[in-house]
mmCIF file of C-alpha atoms in Angstrom:
data_model
loop_
_atom_site.group_PDB
_atom_site.id
_atom_site.type_symbol
_atom_site.label_atom_id
_atom_site.label_comp_id
_atom_site.label_asym_id
_atom_site.label_seq_id
_atom_site.Cartn_x
_atom_site.Cartn_y
_atom_site.Cartn_z
ATOM 1 C CA PHE A 20 -63.318 21.197 35.839
ATOM 2 C CA LEU A 21 -60.269 20.204 32.830
ATOM 3 C CA GLY A 22 -60.755 24.248 32.107
ATOM 4 C CA ILE A 23 -60.170 25.434 35.861
ATOM 5 C CA ALA A 24 -57.658 22.707 36.192
ATOM 6 C CA PHE A 25 -55.558 23.912 33.572
ATOM 7 C CA LEU A 26 -56.002 27.694 36.353
ATOM 8 C CA GLY A 27 -55.185 26.626 39.298
ATOM 9 C CA ILE A 28 -51.765 24.655 37.750
ATOM 10 C CA GLY A 29 -50.310 27.928 36.336
ATOM 11 C CA LEU A 30 -51.767 30.078 39.007
ATOM 12 C CA TRP A 31 -49.493 27.393 41.773
ATOM 13 C CA ALA A 32 -46.646 28.541 39.225
ATOM 14 C CA TRP A 33 -46.464 31.308 39.112
ATOM 15 C CA SER A 34 -47.155 31.360 43.046
ATOM 16 C CA GLU A 35 -44.220 28.807 43.448
ATOM 17 C CA LYS A 36 -41.503 31.465 41.210
ATOM 18 C CA GLY A 37 -43.326 34.353 42.802
ATOM 19 C CA VAL A 38 -45.185 36.236 40.402
ATOM 20 C CA LEU A 39 -48.388 36.548 42.151
ATOM 21 C CA SER A 40 -46.392 37.867 44.277
ATOM 22 C CA ASN A 41 -44.846 40.656 42.281
ATOM 23 C CA ILE A 42 -46.885 40.893 38.695
ATOM 24 C CA SER A 43 -44.539 43.253 36.899
ATOM 25 C CA SER A 44 -41.394 40.288 36.555
ATOM 26 C CA ILE A 45 -44.320 38.443 34.272
ATOM 27 C CA THR A 46 -42.022 40.957 31.748
ATOM 28 C CA ASP A 47 -38.305 39.946 33.366
ATOM 29 C CA LEU A 48 -38.950 37.019 31.284
ATOM 30 C CA GLY A 49 -37.323 37.511 28.140
ATOM 31 C CA GLY A 50 -38.493 33.852 26.461
ATOM 32 C CA PHE A 51 -41.481 32.200 27.031
ATOM 33 C CA ASP A 52 -42.828 30.990 29.616
ATOM 34 C CA PRO A 53 -44.767 28.333 29.865
ATOM 35 C CA VAL A 54 -47.442 28.583 32.192
ATOM 36 C CA TRP A 55 -49.111 31.562 29.773
ATOM 37 C CA LEU A 56 -49.884 28.061 27.838
ATOM 38 C CA PHE A 57 -51.718 26.838 30.395
ATOM 39 C CA LEU A 58 -53.699 29.800 31.919
ATOM 40 C CA VAL A 59 -55.027 30.492 28.303
ATOM 41 C CA VAL A 60 -55.605 26.870 27.796
ATOM 42 C CA GLY A 61 -57.188 26.386 30.884
ATOM 43 C CA GLY A 62 -59.464 30.029 30.897
ATOM 44 C CA VAL A 63 -61.018 29.161 26.959
ATOM 45 C CA MET A 64 -61.199 25.525 28.424
ATOM 46 C CA PHE A 65 -63.679 27.367 31.497
ATOM 47 C CA ILE A 66 -65.017 30.221 29.196
ATOM 48 C CA LEU A 67 -66.513 27.585 26.506
ATOM 49 C CA GLY A 68 -67.149 24.498 28.879
ATOM 50 C CA PHE A 69 -69.213 27.415 31.023
ATOM 51 C CA ALA A 70 -70.842 28.114 28.261
ATOM 52 C CA GLY A 71 -72.382 25.472 26.924
ATOM 53 C CA CYS A 72 -73.087 23.365 29.927
ATOM 54 C CA ILE A 73 -74.953 25.510 32.003
ATOM 55 C CA GLY A 74 -76.699 27.076 28.438
ATOM 56 C CA ALA A 75 -78.062 24.282 27.567
ATOM 57 C CA LEU A 76 -79.298 23.721 31.138
ATOM 58 C CA ARG A 77 -80.509 26.609 31.629
ATOM 59 C CA GLU A 78 -81.620 26.566 28.445
ATOM 60 C CA ASN A 79 -79.781 30.105 27.760
ATOM 61 C CA SER A 80 -80.201 30.871 24.638
ATOM 62 C CA PHE A 81 -78.039 33.730 25.655
ATOM 63 C CA LEU A 82 -75.179 31.705 26.275
ATOM 64 C CA LEU A 83 -75.092 29.067 23.929
ATOM 65 C CA LYS A 84 -74.770 31.976 21.310
ATOM 66 C CA PHE A 85 -71.987 32.577 23.096
ATOM 67 C CA PHE A 86 -70.955 29.630 22.927
ATOM 68 C CA SER A 87 -71.287 28.669 19.361
ATOM 69 C CA VAL A 88 -69.915 32.286 18.484
ATOM 70 C CA PHE A 89 -66.810 31.833 20.947
ATOM 71 C CA LEU A 90 -66.146 28.343 19.302
ATOM 72 C CA GLY A 91 -66.535 29.537 15.704
ATOM 73 C CA ILE A 92 -64.881 32.906 16.482
ATOM 74 C CA ILE A 93 -61.339 30.064 17.872
ATOM 75 C CA PHE A 94 -62.769 28.098 14.476
ATOM 76 C CA PHE A 95 -61.620 30.816 12.007
ATOM 77 C CA LEU A 96 -58.415 31.901 13.458
ATOM 78 C CA GLU A 97 -57.617 27.790 13.172
ATOM 79 C CA LEU A 98 -58.178 27.623 9.865
ATOM 80 C CA THR A 99 -56.362 31.924 9.470
ATOM 81 C CA ALA A 100 -53.680 30.842 10.815
ATOM 82 C CA GLY A 101 -54.267 26.701 8.697
ATOM 83 C CA VAL A 102 -53.776 28.986 5.521
ATOM 84 C CA LEU A 103 -51.146 31.642 6.614
ATOM 85 C CA ALA A 104 -48.982 28.888 7.937
ATOM 86 C CA PHE A 105 -49.482 27.194 3.824
ATOM 87 C CA VAL A 106 -48.148 30.500 2.359
ATOM 88 C CA PHE A 107 -45.901 32.090 3.912
ATOM 89 C CA LYS A 108 -43.904 29.169 4.756
ATOM 90 C CA ASP A 109 -40.706 31.417 4.743
ATOM 91 C CA TRP A 110 -41.816 33.626 7.703
ATOM 92 C CA ILE A 111 -42.527 31.688 9.705
ATOM 93 C CA LYS A 112 -39.636 29.729 10.158
ATOM 94 C CA ASN A 113 -37.614 32.395 9.975
ATOM 95 C CA GLN A 114 -40.206 33.569 13.130
ATOM 96 C CA LEU A 115 -39.532 29.505 14.709
ATOM 97 C CA ASN A 116 -36.279 30.593 14.923
ATOM 98 C CA PHE A 117 -36.240 34.022 16.010
ATOM 99 C CA PHE A 118 -38.776 32.832 18.670
ATOM 100 C CA ILE A 119 -36.127 29.243 19.486
ATOM 101 C CA ASN A 120 -33.439 31.651 19.631
ATOM 102 C CA ASN A 121 -34.533 34.314 21.845
ATOM 103 C CA ASN A 122 -35.627 31.037 24.781
ATOM 104 C CA ILE A 123 -32.016 30.390 24.304
ATOM 105 C CA ARG A 124 -31.252 33.423 26.042
ATOM 106 C CA ALA A 125 -33.504 33.621 28.745
ATOM 107 C CA TYR A 126 -32.510 29.376 29.386
ATOM 108 C CA ARG A 127 -31.592 30.341 32.681
ATOM 109 C CA ASP A 128 -34.081 33.365 33.605
ATOM 110 C CA ASP A 129 -37.499 30.544 34.222
ATOM 111 C CA ILE A 130 -37.013 26.694 35.572
ATOM 112 C CA ASP A 131 -40.084 25.599 33.516
ATOM 113 C CA LEU A 132 -38.577 27.731 30.601
ATOM 114 C CA GLN A 133 -35.484 25.138 30.591
ATOM 115 C CA ASN A 134 -37.514 22.401 31.622
ATOM 116 C CA LEU A 135 -39.420 22.963 27.932
ATOM 117 C CA ILE A 136 -36.464 23.648 25.737
ATOM 118 C CA ASP A 137 -34.675 20.690 27.577
ATOM 119 C CA PHE A 138 -37.465 18.538 25.771
ATOM 120 C CA THR A 139 -38.199 20.128 23.154
ATOM 121 C CA GLN A 140 -34.306 19.693 21.518
ATOM 122 C CA GLU A 141 -34.453 15.287 23.487
ATOM 123 C CA TYR A 142 -37.743 14.804 21.520
ATOM 124 C CA TRP A 143 -36.245 15.867 18.499
ATOM 125 C CA GLU A 144 -32.105 15.232 19.673
ATOM 126 C CA CYS A 145 -31.472 18.714 18.337
ATOM 127 C CA CYS A 146 -29.634 21.589 19.286
ATOM 128 C CA GLY A 147 -30.088 25.349 18.925
ATOM 129 C CA ALA A 148 -32.324 26.569 16.053
ATOM 130 C CA PHE A 149 -30.347 25.521 13.431
ATOM 131 C CA GLY A 150 -27.347 24.319 15.202
ATOM 132 C CA ALA A 151 -25.040 23.677 18.179
ATOM 133 C CA ASP A 152 -24.094 27.015 18.289
ATOM 134 C CA ASP A 153 -26.894 29.093 18.340
ATOM 135 C CA TRP A 154 -25.981 28.919 23.008
ATOM 136 C CA ASN A 155 -23.891 31.666 21.642
ATOM 137 C CA LEU A 156 -25.708 34.072 22.076
ATOM 138 C CA ASN A 157 -26.904 33.018 25.866
ATOM 139 C CA ILE A 158 -24.314 35.447 28.507
ATOM 140 C CA TYR A 159 -23.481 31.472 30.293
ATOM 141 C CA PHE A 160 -22.684 29.031 27.468
ATOM 142 C CA ASN A 161 -21.520 31.546 24.754
ATOM 143 C CA CYS A 162 -17.527 31.455 23.524
ATOM 144 C CA THR A 163 -16.231 35.150 24.115
ATOM 145 C CA ASP A 164 -12.493 34.892 26.265
ATOM 146 C CA SER A 165 -15.046 37.797 28.979
ATOM 147 C CA ASN A 166 -17.308 34.929 30.297
ATOM 148 C CA PRO A 167 -16.372 33.356 33.055
ATOM 149 C CA SER A 168 -18.553 31.006 33.022
ATOM 150 C CA ARG A 169 -17.731 27.303 33.878
ATOM 151 C CA GLU A 170 -20.510 26.873 30.350
ATOM 152 C CA LYS A 171 -18.426 28.728 28.438
ATOM 153 C CA CYS A 172 -18.234 27.363 25.182
ATOM 154 C CA GLY A 173 -20.745 24.193 25.914
ATOM 155 C CA VAL A 174 -24.412 22.934 25.619
ATOM 156 C CA PRO A 175 -27.271 22.631 27.671
ATOM 157 C CA PHE A 176 -26.802 18.016 28.631
ATOM 158 C CA SER A 177 -29.999 17.819 26.518
ATOM 159 C CA CYS A 178 -28.078 18.518 23.488
ATOM 160 C CA CYS A 179 -25.694 15.413 24.485
ATOM 161 C CA THR A 180 -26.951 12.087 22.318
ATOM 162 C CA LYS A 181 -27.327 9.322 25.123
ATOM 163 C CA ASP A 182 -25.234 6.034 26.894
ATOM 164 C CA PRO A 183 -28.344 3.482 26.977
ATOM 165 C CA ALA A 184 -25.618 2.274 29.601
ATOM 166 C CA GLU A 185 -26.942 5.192 31.871
ATOM 167 C CA ASP A 186 -28.537 6.201 35.048
ATOM 168 C CA VAL A 187 -27.855 8.649 35.630
ATOM 169 C CA ILE A 188 -27.948 11.918 33.125
ATOM 170 C CA ASN A 189 -25.535 13.698 32.973
ATOM 171 C CA THR A 190 -26.122 17.031 33.425
ATOM 172 C CA GLN A 191 -22.486 18.420 33.008
ATOM 173 C CA CYS A 192 -22.358 16.482 29.246
ATOM 174 C CA GLY A 193 -21.454 19.572 27.392
ATOM 175 C CA TYR A 194 -19.273 20.476 28.531
ATOM 176 C CA ASP A 195 -16.278 22.637 26.653
ATOM 177 C CA ILE A 196 -18.172 20.561 23.482
ATOM 178 C CA ARG A 197 -18.402 23.725 20.924
ATOM 179 C CA ALA A 198 -14.455 23.932 21.639
ATOM 180 C CA LYS A 199 -13.521 20.577 20.013
ATOM 181 C CA THR A 200 -13.997 19.963 15.803
ATOM 182 C CA ASP A 201 -17.511 19.469 14.349
ATOM 183 C CA SER A 202 -15.814 16.147 13.766
ATOM 184 C CA GLU A 203 -15.059 15.507 17.735
ATOM 185 C CA GLN A 204 -18.809 17.766 18.172
ATOM 186 C CA ARG A 205 -21.016 15.184 16.357
ATOM 187 C CA ASN A 206 -19.831 11.989 18.397
ATOM 188 C CA PHE A 207 -20.630 13.815 21.905
ATOM 189 C CA ILE A 208 -24.139 16.136 20.877
ATOM 190 C CA TYR A 209 -27.132 16.265 18.517
ATOM 191 C CA ILE A 210 -25.229 18.450 15.922
ATOM 192 C CA LYS A 211 -28.832 18.926 14.145
ATOM 193 C CA GLY A 212 -31.517 22.435 14.654
ATOM 194 C CA CYS A 213 -34.538 22.375 16.650
ATOM 195 C CA VAL A 214 -36.624 24.882 13.700
ATOM 196 C CA PRO A 215 -34.765 21.447 11.025
ATOM 197 C CA GLN A 216 -35.691 18.647 12.980
ATOM 198 C CA PHE A 217 -39.466 20.170 13.580
ATOM 199 C CA GLU A 218 -39.789 20.331 10.042
ATOM 200 C CA LYS A 219 -39.227 16.393 9.038
ATOM 201 C CA TRP A 220 -41.073 14.917 12.030
ATOM 202 C CA LEU A 221 -43.865 17.512 10.564
ATOM 203 C CA GLN A 222 -43.162 15.711 7.715
ATOM 204 C CA ASP A 223 -43.299 12.286 8.643
ATOM 205 C CA ASN A 224 -46.226 12.955 11.042
ATOM 206 C CA LEU A 225 -47.753 14.767 8.427
ATOM 207 C CA THR A 226 -51.680 12.333 8.732
ATOM 208 C CA VAL A 227 -51.230 12.349 11.983
ATOM 209 C CA VAL A 228 -51.086 15.948 12.167
ATOM 210 C CA ALA A 229 -53.747 16.645 9.972
ATOM 211 C CA GLY A 230 -55.476 13.932 11.074
ATOM 212 C CA ILE A 231 -55.948 15.670 14.862
ATOM 213 C CA PHE A 232 -56.381 18.793 13.225
ATOM 214 C CA ILE A 233 -59.485 17.970 11.129
ATOM 215 C CA GLY A 234 -61.052 15.474 14.196
ATOM 216 C CA ILE A 235 -61.160 19.173 15.955
ATOM 217 C CA ALA A 236 -62.789 21.377 13.712
ATOM 218 C CA LEU A 237 -65.414 18.898 13.183
ATOM 219 C CA LEU A 238 -65.894 18.512 16.557
ATOM 220 C CA GLN A 239 -66.410 22.254 16.850
ATOM 221 C CA ILE A 240 -68.818 22.580 13.800
ATOM 222 C CA PHE A 241 -71.041 19.901 15.258
ATOM 223 C CA GLY A 242 -70.613 21.734 18.420
ATOM 224 C CA ILE A 243 -71.713 24.993 16.715
ATOM 225 C CA CYS A 244 -74.338 23.251 14.497
ATOM 226 C CA LEU A 245 -76.032 21.371 18.332
ATOM 227 C CA ALA A 246 -75.141 24.730 19.512
ATOM 228 C CA GLN A 247 -76.940 26.768 17.118
ATOM 229 C CA ASN A 248 -80.007 23.873 17.298
ATOM 230 C CA LEU A 249 -80.137 24.286 20.491
ATOM 231 C CA VAL A 250 -81.414 27.874 20.259
ATOM 232 C CA SER A 251 -84.058 27.104 17.639
ATOM 233 C CA ASP A 252 -85.669 25.025 18.919
ATOM 234 C CA ILE A 253 -86.176 27.236 22.624
ATOM 235 C CA GLU A 254 -86.947 30.563 20.161
ATOM 236 C CA ALA A 255 -89.623 28.229 18.864
ATOM 237 C CA VAL A 256 -90.743 27.227 21.855
ATOM 238 C CA ARG A 257 -90.907 30.649 22.986
ATOM 239 C CA GLU A 258 -92.369 31.865 20.199
ATOM 240 C CA SER A 259 -95.098 29.471 20.486
#
């Protein structure tokens, strides 16, 4: 049911953006569309939930084997991703930088992507991939003389340091900020980039993150063992 809910949210979001009436617009966005997260996660959850639940209720060995193999593949992919991320840390860092910069370019192209970037910059108190100057990659925020945008040489409001006394967000707080000196910028916006801030957050919360991943892995192994045990029992009864 949770998988169906995620799928429903994803399809509703695409419907609101007009994607369902123009499927080709999926490839128009230069950055990452967060709706994909809901669709992929919802789809995987629904397939696993359906196969495991119906397979157990109906004692269907095919569905249970499918559940077990599919869960095993996901576990193997997670394990492989973890090992590769540890071995190729510098490559992962470069890919993260490339990913963030691509999304900076597409910041104004999709409201969901815009909200995701704003949330990231506010949560980790960062600006750009490695600094505020990364916003030069965006056609609205770059500092070129030919840029007619009012946001020229600025940054999104999510880069601005927050004033606790302000109840209403000042969405224009980042205007012209990069035209100031570095020392002046420090008083108004976050100077650190999101990549180093993410690394710092990961180091500070390494125990929690590792515990979550270990917990998920144990649940997956437990699910695989239960499915295989049930398949064995079903086949033993059929043979007898």
